[in-house]
Amino acid sequence: QVQVVESGGGLVQAGGSLRLSCAASGSILSINAMGWYRQAPGKQHELVAVMTSGGSTIYAASVKGRFTISRDNANNTVYLQMNSLKPEDTGVYYCNVQGVRSFWGQGTQVTVSS
């Protein structure tokens, strides 16, 4: 069994910052990538940022230059530093752990007020 637990969401004013954390534990044989996705009200689930075990990163165009993903491979943890937040960043942020199978966390709410 694999557990994926996010933390760090909350309410922040536009221009502010938040840092999300995600820790994976349990029977994980190997992790290829860890990342963050989000779902805003009325919108589709979308990729925010992903980092492979080798350190390669992918960012959504809308967050490039504002968000930074980082990983602690030894502890199966991934972080998302979000700066210069905008109201359109509001949504539920989900952590994804990609190994042989894909695992998801429960999500953490991020609300950016204007």
GROMACS .gro file of N, CA and C in nm:
model
  342
    1GLN      N    1   0.084  -0.120   0.000
    1GLN     CA    2   0.000   0.000   0.000
    1GLN      C    3   0.087   0.124   0.000
    2VAL      N    4   0.044   0.223  -0.076
    2VAL     CA    5   0.120   0.348  -0.090
    2VAL      C    6   0.034   0.464  -0.041
    3GLN      N    7   0.096   0.550   0.038
    3GLN     CA    8   0.028   0.670   0.085
    3GLN      C    9   0.097   0.792   0.026
    4VAL      N   10   0.016   0.885  -0.021
    4VAL     CA   11   0.065   1.012  -0.077
    4VAL      C   12  -0.007   1.123  -0.002
    5VAL      N   13   0.068   1.204   0.069
    5VAL     CA   14   0.008   1.306   0.155
    5VAL      C   15   0.062   1.444   0.120
    6GLU      N   16  -0.030   1.533   0.084
    6GLU     CA   17   0.007   1.672   0.053
    6GLU      C   18  -0.016   1.760   0.174
    7SER      N   19   0.056   1.871   0.179
    7SER     CA   20   0.033   1.973   0.280
    7SER      C   21   0.080   2.107   0.226
    8GLY      N   22   0.035   2.213   0.291
    8GLY     CA   23   0.086   2.345   0.257
    8GLY      C   24  -0.009   2.436   0.184
    9GLY      N   25  -0.128   2.388   0.151
    9GLY     CA   26  -0.223   2.477   0.084
    9GLY      C   27  -0.277   2.582   0.180
   10GLY      N   28  -0.356   2.672   0.125
   10GLY     CA   29  -0.416   2.774   0.209
   10GLY      C   30  -0.467   2.891   0.129
   11LEU      N   31  -0.496   2.999   0.200
   11LEU     CA   32  -0.547   3.121   0.140
   11LEU      C   33  -0.437   3.226   0.141
   12VAL      N   34  -0.416   3.290   0.027
   12VAL     CA   35  -0.312   3.390   0.017
   12VAL      C   36  -0.359   3.501  -0.078
   13GLN      N   37  -0.309   3.620  -0.057
   13GLN     CA   38  -0.343   3.730  -0.147
   13GLN      C   39  -0.261   3.722  -0.275
   14ALA      N   40  -0.314   3.779  -0.380
   14ALA     CA   41  -0.240   3.783  -0.505
   14ALA      C   42  -0.103   3.846  -0.484
   15GLY      N   43  -0.002   3.786  -0.546
   15GLY     CA   44   0.134   3.832  -0.528
   15GLY      C   45   0.208   3.760  -0.417
   16GLY      N   46   0.136   3.685  -0.338
   16GLY     CA   47   0.196   3.613  -0.226
   16GLY      C   48   0.257   3.480  -0.268
   17SER      N   49   0.302   3.404  -0.168
   17SER     CA   50   0.371   3.277  -0.192
   17SER      C   51   0.315   3.168  -0.102
   18LEU      N   52   0.326   3.046  -0.153
   18LEU     CA   53   0.294   2.927  -0.075
   18LEU      C   54   0.391   2.817  -0.114
   19ARG      N   55   0.415   2.725  -0.023
   19ARG     CA   56   0.498   2.610  -0.053
   19ARG      C   57   0.420   2.482  -0.022
   20LEU      N   58   0.404   2.400  -0.122
   20LEU     CA   59   0.336   2.273  -0.105
   20LEU      C   60   0.440   2.162  -0.086
   21SER      N   61   0.402   2.065  -0.004
   21SER     CA   62   0.487   1.949   0.018
   21SER      C   63   0.407   1.823  -0.006
   22CYS      N   64   0.477   1.719  -0.050
   22CYS     CA   65   0.412   1.591  -0.075
   22CYS      C   66   0.509   1.481  -0.037
   23ALA      N   67   0.462   1.392   0.048
   23ALA     CA   68   0.546   1.280   0.091
   23ALA      C   69   0.478   1.148   0.053
   24ALA      N   70   0.556   1.062  -0.009
   24ALA     CA   71   0.507   0.930  -0.047
   24ALA      C   72   0.571   0.825   0.043
   25SER      N   73   0.490   0.732   0.088
   25SER     CA   74   0.542   0.626   0.175
   25SER      C   75   0.471   0.495   0.143
   26GLY      N   76   0.530   0.386   0.190
   26GLY     CA   77   0.468   0.257   0.168
   26GLY      C   78   0.550   0.171   0.073
   27SER      N   79   0.482   0.082   0.006
   27SER     CA   80   0.548  -0.016  -0.080
   27SER      C   81   0.576   0.042  -0.219
   28ILE      N   82   0.673   0.130  -0.223
   28ILE     CA   83   0.712   0.191  -0.351
   28ILE      C   84   0.846   0.132  -0.392
   29LEU      N   85   0.846   0.057  -0.499
   29LEU     CA   86   0.970  -0.006  -0.541
   29LEU      C   87   1.063   0.094  -0.608
   30SER      N   88   1.008   0.177  -0.692
   30SER     CA   89   1.089   0.280  -0.757
   30SER      C   90   0.996   0.391  -0.806
   31ILE      N   91   1.049   0.510  -0.805
   31ILE     CA   92   0.971   0.626  -0.850
   31ILE      C   93   1.039   0.686  -0.971
   32ASN      N   94   0.964   0.699  -1.079
   32ASN     CA   95   1.018   0.760  -1.200
   32ASN      C   96   1.002   0.912  -1.199
   33ALA      N   97   0.889   0.957  -1.147
   33ALA     CA   98   0.862   1.100  -1.148
   33ALA      C   99   0.766   1.134  -1.035
   34MET      N  100   0.776   1.255  -0.986
   34MET     CA  101   0.681   1.309  -0.890
   34MET      C  102   0.642   1.447  -0.938
   35GLY      N  103   0.517   1.481  -0.915
   35GLY     CA  104   0.476   1.611  -0.966
   35GLY      C  105   0.345   1.660  -0.909
   36TRP      N  106   0.303   1.773  -0.961
   36TRP     CA  107   0.183   1.841  -0.914
   36TRP      C  108   0.090   1.869  -1.031
   37TYR      N  109  -0.035   1.847  -1.005
   37TYR     CA  110  -0.143   1.878  -1.098
   37TYR      C  111  -0.245   1.961  -1.022
   38ARG      N  112  -0.330   2.030  -1.093
   38ARG     CA  113  -0.433   2.107  -1.026
   38ARG      C  114  -0.563   2.103  -1.104
   39GLN      N  115  -0.670   2.129  -1.031
   39GLN     CA  116  -0.801   2.142  -1.093
   39GLN      C  117  -0.869   2.266  -1.038
   40ALA      N  118  -0.892   2.361  -1.126
   40ALA     CA  119  -0.962   2.482  -1.089
   40ALA      C  120  -1.112   2.462  -1.110
   41PRO      N  121  -1.194   2.540  -1.041
   41PRO     CA  122  -1.339   2.527  -1.058
   41PRO      C  123  -1.381   2.543  -1.204
   42GLY      N  124  -1.453   2.447  -1.256
   42GLY     CA  125  -1.502   2.454  -1.392
   42GLY      C  126  -1.399   2.426  -1.500
   43LYS      N  127  -1.279   2.386  -1.459
   43LYS     CA  128  -1.173   2.362  -1.558
   43LYS      C  129  -1.124   2.218  -1.549
   44GLN      N  130  -1.051   2.178  -1.650
   44GLN     CA  131  -0.997   2.042  -1.652
   44GLN      C  132  -0.875   2.030  -1.562
   45HIS      N  133  -0.852   1.908  -1.520
   45HIS     CA  134  -0.731   1.872  -1.447
   45HIS      C  135  -0.611   1.903  -1.537
   46GLU      N  136  -0.509   1.972  -1.482
   46GLU     CA  137  -0.394   2.008  -1.566
   46GLU      C  138  -0.263   1.988  -1.492
   47LEU      N  139  -0.160   1.962  -1.570
   47LEU     CA  140  -0.026   1.950  -1.514
   47LEU      C  141   0.024   2.087  -1.472
   48VAL      N  142   0.087   2.091  -1.356
   48VAL     CA  143   0.151   2.215  -1.308
   48VAL      C  144   0.303   2.202  -1.323
   49ALA      N  145   0.359   2.099  -1.264
   49ALA     CA  146   0.503   2.078  -1.271
   49ALA      C  147   0.535   1.934  -1.235
   50VAL      N  148   0.633   1.879  -1.304
   50VAL     CA  149   0.677   1.742  -1.280
   50VAL      C  150   0.828   1.737  -1.280
   51MET      N  151   0.883   1.653  -1.194
   51MET     CA  152   1.028   1.632  -1.193
   51MET      C  153   1.056   1.482  -1.196
   52THR      N  154   1.144   1.440  -1.286
   52THR     CA  155   1.181   1.300  -1.293
   52THR      C  156   1.287   1.268  -1.188
   53SER      N  157   1.313   1.141  -1.169
   53SER     CA  158   1.414   1.101  -1.072
   53SER      C  159   1.552   1.148  -1.115
   54GLY      N  160   1.570   1.175  -1.243
   54GLY     CA  161   1.697   1.226  -1.293
   54GLY      C  162   1.710   1.377  -1.285
   55GLY      N  163   1.603   1.442  -1.244
   55GLY     CA  164   1.610   1.586  -1.225
   55GLY      C  165   1.552   1.670  -1.338
   56SER      N  166   1.503   1.607  -1.443
   56SER     CA  167   1.441   1.683  -1.550
   56SER      C  168   1.307   1.738  -1.502
   57THR      N  169   1.273   1.857  -1.552
   57THR     CA  170   1.148   1.921  -1.509
   57THR      C  171   1.062   1.962  -1.627
   58ILE      N  172   0.933   1.962  -1.602
   58ILE     CA  173   0.835   2.012  -1.698
   58ILE      C  174   0.744   2.105  -1.621
   59TYR      N  175   0.719   2.222  -1.678
   59TYR     CA  176   0.628   2.318  -1.615
   59TYR      C  177   0.518   2.357  -1.714
   60ALA      N  178   0.402   2.383  -1.661
   60ALA     CA  179   0.298   2.444  -1.743
   60ALA      C  180   0.343   2.584  -1.780
   61ALA      N  181   0.308   2.628  -1.899
   61ALA     CA  182   0.350   2.760  -1.945
   61ALA      C  183   0.301   2.870  -1.851
   62SER      N  184   0.185   2.849  -1.792
   62SER     CA  185   0.125   2.952  -1.707
   62SER      C  186   0.199   2.972  -1.575
   63VAL      N  187   0.284   2.878  -1.536
   63VAL     CA  188   0.352   2.891  -1.407
   63VAL      C  189   0.503   2.907  -1.422
   64LYS      N  190   0.555   2.897  -1.541
   64LYS     CA  191   0.700   2.910  -1.562
   64LYS      C  192   0.748   3.044  -1.512
   65GLY      N  193   0.858   3.039  -1.438
   65GLY     CA  194   0.916   3.162  -1.384
   65GLY      C  195   0.858   3.202  -1.250
   66ARG      N  196   0.747   3.139  -1.212
   66ARG     CA  197   0.685   3.171  -1.083
   66ARG      C  198   0.688   3.052  -0.985
   67PHE      N  199   0.675   2.932  -1.037
   67PHE     CA  200   0.674   2.812  -0.954
   67PHE      C  201   0.805   2.735  -0.974
   68THR      N  202   0.849   2.669  -0.867
   68THR     CA  203   0.968   2.586  -0.873
   68THR      C  204   0.941   2.453  -0.804
   69ILE      N  205   0.967   2.345  -0.876
   69ILE     CA  206   0.951   2.211  -0.819
   69ILE      C  207   1.087   2.159  -0.775
   70SER      N  208   1.088   2.088  -0.663
   70SER     CA  209   1.212   2.028  -0.616
   70SER      C  210   1.179   1.895  -0.550
   71ARG      N  211   1.279   1.810  -0.539
   71ARG     CA  212   1.257   1.675  -0.483
   71ARG      C  213   1.366   1.638  -0.385
   72ASP      N  214   1.325   1.558  -0.289
   72ASP     CA  215   1.418   1.491  -0.198
   72ASP      C  216   1.400   1.343  -0.225
   73ASN      N  217   1.484   1.290  -0.314
   73ASN     CA  218   1.465   1.152  -0.357
   73ASN      C  219   1.482   1.053  -0.242
   74ALA      N  220   1.571   1.083  -0.151
   74ALA     CA  221   1.597   0.991  -0.040
   74ALA      C  222   1.474   0.973   0.047
   75ASN      N  223   1.390   1.077   0.054
   75ASN     CA  224   1.272   1.072   0.139
   75ASN      C  225   1.142   1.068   0.061
   76ASN      N  226   1.152   1.045  -0.071
   76ASN     CA  227   1.032   1.037  -0.155
   76ASN      C  228   0.939   1.157  -0.132
   77THR      N  229   0.999   1.274  -0.134
   77THR     CA  230   0.923   1.396  -0.108
   77THR      C  231   0.943   1.493  -0.225
   78VAL      N  232   0.836   1.562  -0.258
   78VAL     CA  233   0.843   1.664  -0.363
   78VAL      C  234   0.780   1.793  -0.310
   79TYR      N  235   0.835   1.905  -0.352
   79TYR     CA  236   0.790   2.036  -0.308
   79TYR      C  237   0.752   2.121  -0.429
   80LEU      N  238   0.664   2.215  -0.405
   80LEU     CA  239   0.630   2.313  -0.507
   80LEU      C  240   0.630   2.450  -0.442
   81GLN      N  241   0.730   2.530  -0.476
   81GLN     CA  242   0.736   2.669  -0.429
   81GLN      C  243   0.661   2.755  -0.528
   82MET      N  244   0.558   2.822  -0.479
   82MET     CA  245   0.473   2.904  -0.566
   82MET      C  246   0.487   3.050  -0.526
   83ASN      N  247   0.541   3.130  -0.615
   83ASN     CA  248   0.560   3.273  -0.591
   83ASN      C  249   0.474   3.353  -0.688
   84SER      N  250   0.456   3.478  -0.656
   84SER     CA  251   0.377   3.570  -0.741
   84SER      C  252   0.243   3.506  -0.780
   85LEU      N  253   0.175   3.456  -0.681
   85LEU     CA  254   0.051   3.385  -0.707
   85LEU      C  255  -0.056   3.479  -0.764
   86LYS      N  256  -0.137   3.421  -0.852
   86LYS     CA  257  -0.245   3.494  -0.917
   86LYS      C  258  -0.378   3.427  -0.883
   87PRO      N  259  -0.487   3.502  -0.891
   87PRO     CA  260  -0.619   3.440  -0.864
   87PRO      C  261  -0.644   3.317  -0.952
   88GLU      N  262  -0.593   3.317  -1.073
   88GLU     CA  263  -0.614   3.202  -1.163
   88GLU      C  264  -0.536   3.078  -1.120
   89ASP      N  265  -0.450   3.091  -1.019
   89ASP     CA  266  -0.381   2.973  -0.964
   89ASP      C  267  -0.469   2.899  -0.863
   90THR      N  268  -0.583   2.955  -0.832
   90THR     CA  269  -0.674   2.893  -0.736
   90THR      C  270  -0.719   2.756  -0.786
   91GLY      N  271  -0.720   2.659  -0.696
   91GLY     CA  272  -0.766   2.526  -0.731
   91GLY      C  273  -0.722   2.425  -0.627
   92VAL      N  274  -0.756   2.300  -0.653
   92VAL     CA  275  -0.709   2.191  -0.569
   92VAL      C  276  -0.583   2.134  -0.635
   93TYR      N  277  -0.477   2.128  -0.559
   93TYR     CA  278  -0.350   2.080  -0.609
   93TYR      C  279  -0.329   1.936  -0.563
   94TYR      N  280  -0.299   1.850  -0.659
   94TYR     CA  281  -0.281   1.708  -0.632
   94TYR      C  282  -0.137   1.666  -0.661
   95CYS      N  283  -0.086   1.585  -0.571
   95CYS     CA  284   0.047   1.529  -0.590
   95CYS      C  285   0.033   1.395  -0.662
   96ASN      N  286   0.122   1.372  -0.756
   96ASN     CA  287   0.125   1.246  -0.829
   96ASN      C  288   0.261   1.180  -0.815
   97VAL      N  289   0.258   1.052  -0.788
   97VAL     CA  290   0.381   0.973  -0.779
   97VAL      C  291   0.373   0.866  -0.888
   98GLN      N  292   0.468   0.871  -0.978
   98GLN     CA  293   0.465   0.781  -1.093
   98GLN      C  294   0.577   0.678  -1.082
   99GLY      N  295   0.536   0.553  -1.062
   99GLY     CA  296   0.631   0.443  -1.065
   99GLY      C  297   0.582   0.342  -1.166
  100VAL      N  298   0.579   0.218  -1.127
  100VAL     CA  299   0.516   0.116  -1.211
  100VAL      C  300   0.366   0.147  -1.221
  101ARG      N  301   0.312   0.196  -1.112
  101ARG     CA  302   0.175   0.246  -1.109
  101ARG      C  303   0.177   0.394  -1.073
  102SER      N  304   0.060   0.456  -1.092
  102SER     CA  305   0.047   0.598  -1.060
  102SER      C  306  -0.035   0.612  -0.931
  103PHE      N  307   0.013   0.695  -0.841
  103PHE     CA  308  -0.055   0.717  -0.714
  103PHE      C  309  -0.084   0.865  -0.697
  104TRP      N  310  -0.198   0.895  -0.636
  104TRP     CA  311  -0.242   1.034  -0.617
  104TRP      C  312  -0.270   1.062  -0.471
  105GLY      N  313  -0.244   1.185  -0.431
  105GLY     CA  314  -0.285   1.230  -0.301
  105GLY      C  315  -0.428   1.278  -0.302
  106GLN      N  316  -0.475   1.319  -0.186
  106GLN     CA  317  -0.614   1.363  -0.171
  106GLN      C  318  -0.636   1.504  -0.221
  107GLY      N  319  -0.528   1.580  -0.233
  107GLY     CA  320  -0.539   1.717  -0.281
  107GLY      C  321  -0.534   1.817  -0.166
  108THR      N  322  -0.484   1.934  -0.198
  108THR     CA  323  -0.480   2.044  -0.101
  108THR      C  324  -0.529   2.170  -0.171
  109GLN      N  325  -0.614   2.243  -0.103
  109GLN     CA  326  -0.677   2.361  -0.163
  109GLN      C  327  -0.583   2.481  -0.158
  110VAL      N  328  -0.570   2.547  -0.270
  110VAL     CA  329  -0.497   2.674  -0.279
  110VAL      C  330  -0.596   2.779  -0.328
  111THR      N  331  -0.611   2.886  -0.251
  111THR     CA  332  -0.701   2.994  -0.288
  111THR      C  333  -0.623   3.124  -0.289
  112VAL      N  334  -0.626   3.192  -0.403
  112VAL     CA  335  -0.556   3.319  -0.418
  112VAL      C  336  -0.660   3.428  -0.437
  113SER      N  337  -0.664   3.521  -0.343
  113SER     CA  338  -0.763   3.628  -0.350
  113SER      C  339  -0.705   3.749  -0.423
  114SER      N  340  -0.792   3.822  -0.490
  114SER     CA  341  -0.746   3.939  -0.567
  114SER      C  342  -0.749   4.064  -0.482
   0.00000   0.00000   0.00000
